Amino acid sequence: ITTARALRGPFDYRMPEEGPDISVGSLLIVPFARSELLGVVVELASESELSEDRLAEPLEVLGVGTTPELIALGDWIAARYCSTRSRGIALALPPGAGAGGAPGRRNPAQRSGPV
């Protein structure tokens, strides 16, 4: 989930060979640039325009998520109100997840202590 308007997504990631089931609405921690971000699965594709060696795998699959219907609602909200897709989808996520963090994990972008 990134709210930068200059970025166009969604971004492709390689599915792990083994592990928990991943479906539309699953929440993942993914490598992005030089950091880790909360990712939301918005579509499952059988292939990518990028070669397999250029795709990164999710670092962690979180045990919480949302439904495909709420992902579609988030897309509609973004289009209807001229917002980014990530902001629309963030409204359909569990409390705290849309702020860039994930439930049960501390968001590295959030400061601890007074500013």
Coordinates of C-alpha atoms in Angstrom, one line a residue:
I1 CA 0.0 0.0 0.0
T2 CA 1.6 3.2 -1.2
T3 CA -0.2 6.4 -1.8
A4 CA 2.3 8.0 -4.1
R5 CA 0.4 9.1 -7.2
A6 CA 3.6 8.9 -9.3
L7 CA 3.6 5.1 -8.9
R8 CA 1.5 2.9 -11.2
G9 CA 0.6 -0.5 -10.0
P10 CA -0.3 -3.2 -9.3
F11 CA 3.2 -4.7 -9.1
D12 CA 4.0 -8.3 -9.9
Y13 CA 5.5 -10.7 -7.3
R14 CA 6.4 -14.4 -7.6
M15 CA 4.3 -16.8 -5.7
P16 CA 6.2 -18.9 -3.1
E17 CA 6.6 -22.5 -4.0
E18 CA 5.2 -23.7 -0.7
G19 CA 3.4 -22.1 2.1
P20 CA 0.0 -20.7 3.0
D21 CA -2.7 -20.2 0.4
I22 CA -2.6 -16.8 -1.2
S23 CA -5.8 -15.4 -2.8
V24 CA -7.3 -12.0 -3.8
G25 CA -7.5 -10.0 -0.6
S26 CA -4.5 -11.6 1.1
L27 CA -2.2 -9.3 3.0
L28 CA 1.6 -9.7 2.5
I29 CA 4.7 -8.0 3.5
V30 CA 6.6 -7.4 0.3
P31 CA 10.1 -5.9 -0.6
F32 CA 9.6 -2.6 -2.4
A33 CA 12.6 -0.5 -3.4
R34 CA 14.8 -0.5 -0.2
S35 CA 12.0 -1.1 2.3
E36 CA 9.2 -3.5 3.2
L37 CA 5.6 -2.5 2.6
L38 CA 2.2 -4.0 3.2
G39 CA 0.9 -5.5 0.0
V40 CA -2.6 -6.6 -0.9
V41 CA -3.3 -9.2 -3.5
V42 CA -5.6 -7.6 -6.1
E43 CA -5.3 -10.3 -8.8
L44 CA -3.7 -13.6 -9.4
A45 CA -2.0 -14.0 -12.8
S46 CA -0.5 -17.0 -14.5
E47 CA 2.3 -15.0 -16.1
S48 CA 4.0 -11.6 -15.9
E49 CA 5.6 -9.3 -18.4
L50 CA 8.7 -9.5 -16.3
S51 CA 11.0 -12.5 -16.4
E52 CA 10.8 -14.9 -13.5
D53 CA 14.3 -13.9 -12.2
R54 CA 13.2 -10.2 -11.9
L55 CA 10.2 -11.0 -9.6
A56 CA 10.6 -10.9 -5.8
E57 CA 8.7 -13.1 -3.5
P58 CA 6.6 -11.8 -0.6
L59 CA 8.6 -11.8 2.7
E60 CA 5.6 -12.8 4.8
V61 CA 2.0 -13.8 4.4
L62 CA -0.2 -12.3 7.1
G63 CA -3.0 -14.2 8.6
V64 CA -5.6 -11.5 8.0
G65 CA -7.0 -10.0 4.9
T66 CA -10.1 -8.9 3.1
T67 CA -12.5 -10.2 0.5
P68 CA -12.4 -9.9 -3.3
E69 CA -15.7 -8.0 -3.1
L70 CA -14.2 -5.4 -0.8
I71 CA -11.1 -5.1 -3.1
A72 CA -13.5 -4.4 -6.0
L73 CA -15.4 -1.9 -3.8
G74 CA -12.0 -0.2 -3.0
D75 CA -11.3 0.1 -6.7
W76 CA -14.7 1.6 -7.3
I77 CA -14.2 4.2 -4.5
A78 CA -10.8 5.2 -6.0
A79 CA -12.3 5.6 -9.5
R80 CA -15.4 7.4 -8.2
Y81 CA -13.6 9.9 -6.0
C82 CA -10.5 10.4 -8.3
S83 CA -8.1 8.9 -5.7
T84 CA -5.4 6.3 -5.9
R85 CA -6.2 2.6 -6.0
S86 CA -4.2 2.0 -2.8
R87 CA -6.3 4.6 -0.9
G88 CA -9.5 3.1 -2.0
I89 CA -8.4 -0.5 -1.2
A90 CA -7.0 0.7 2.2
L91 CA -10.6 1.4 3.2
A92 CA -11.4 -2.3 2.8
L93 CA -8.6 -3.5 5.0
P94 CA -8.6 -4.5 8.7
P95 CA -8.2 -1.6 11.2
G96 CA -4.7 -0.3 11.2
A97 CA -3.6 -2.1 8.0
G98 CA -4.5 0.7 5.6
A99 CA -2.1 3.1 7.4
G100 CA 0.8 1.3 5.8
G101 CA 1.4 -1.1 8.6
A102 CA -0.1 -4.5 9.2
P103 CA -2.1 -5.7 12.2
G104 CA 0.3 -7.1 14.8
R105 CA 3.4 -5.5 13.2
R106 CA 5.0 -2.1 13.9
N107 CA 5.0 0.1 10.8
P108 CA 8.7 1.0 10.2
A109 CA 7.6 4.4 8.9
Q110 CA 5.8 5.3 12.1
R111 CA 8.0 7.1 14.7
S112 CA 8.1 6.0 18.3
G113 CA 8.0 8.6 20.9
P114 CA 7.4 12.4 20.6
V115 CA 8.2 14.3 17.5

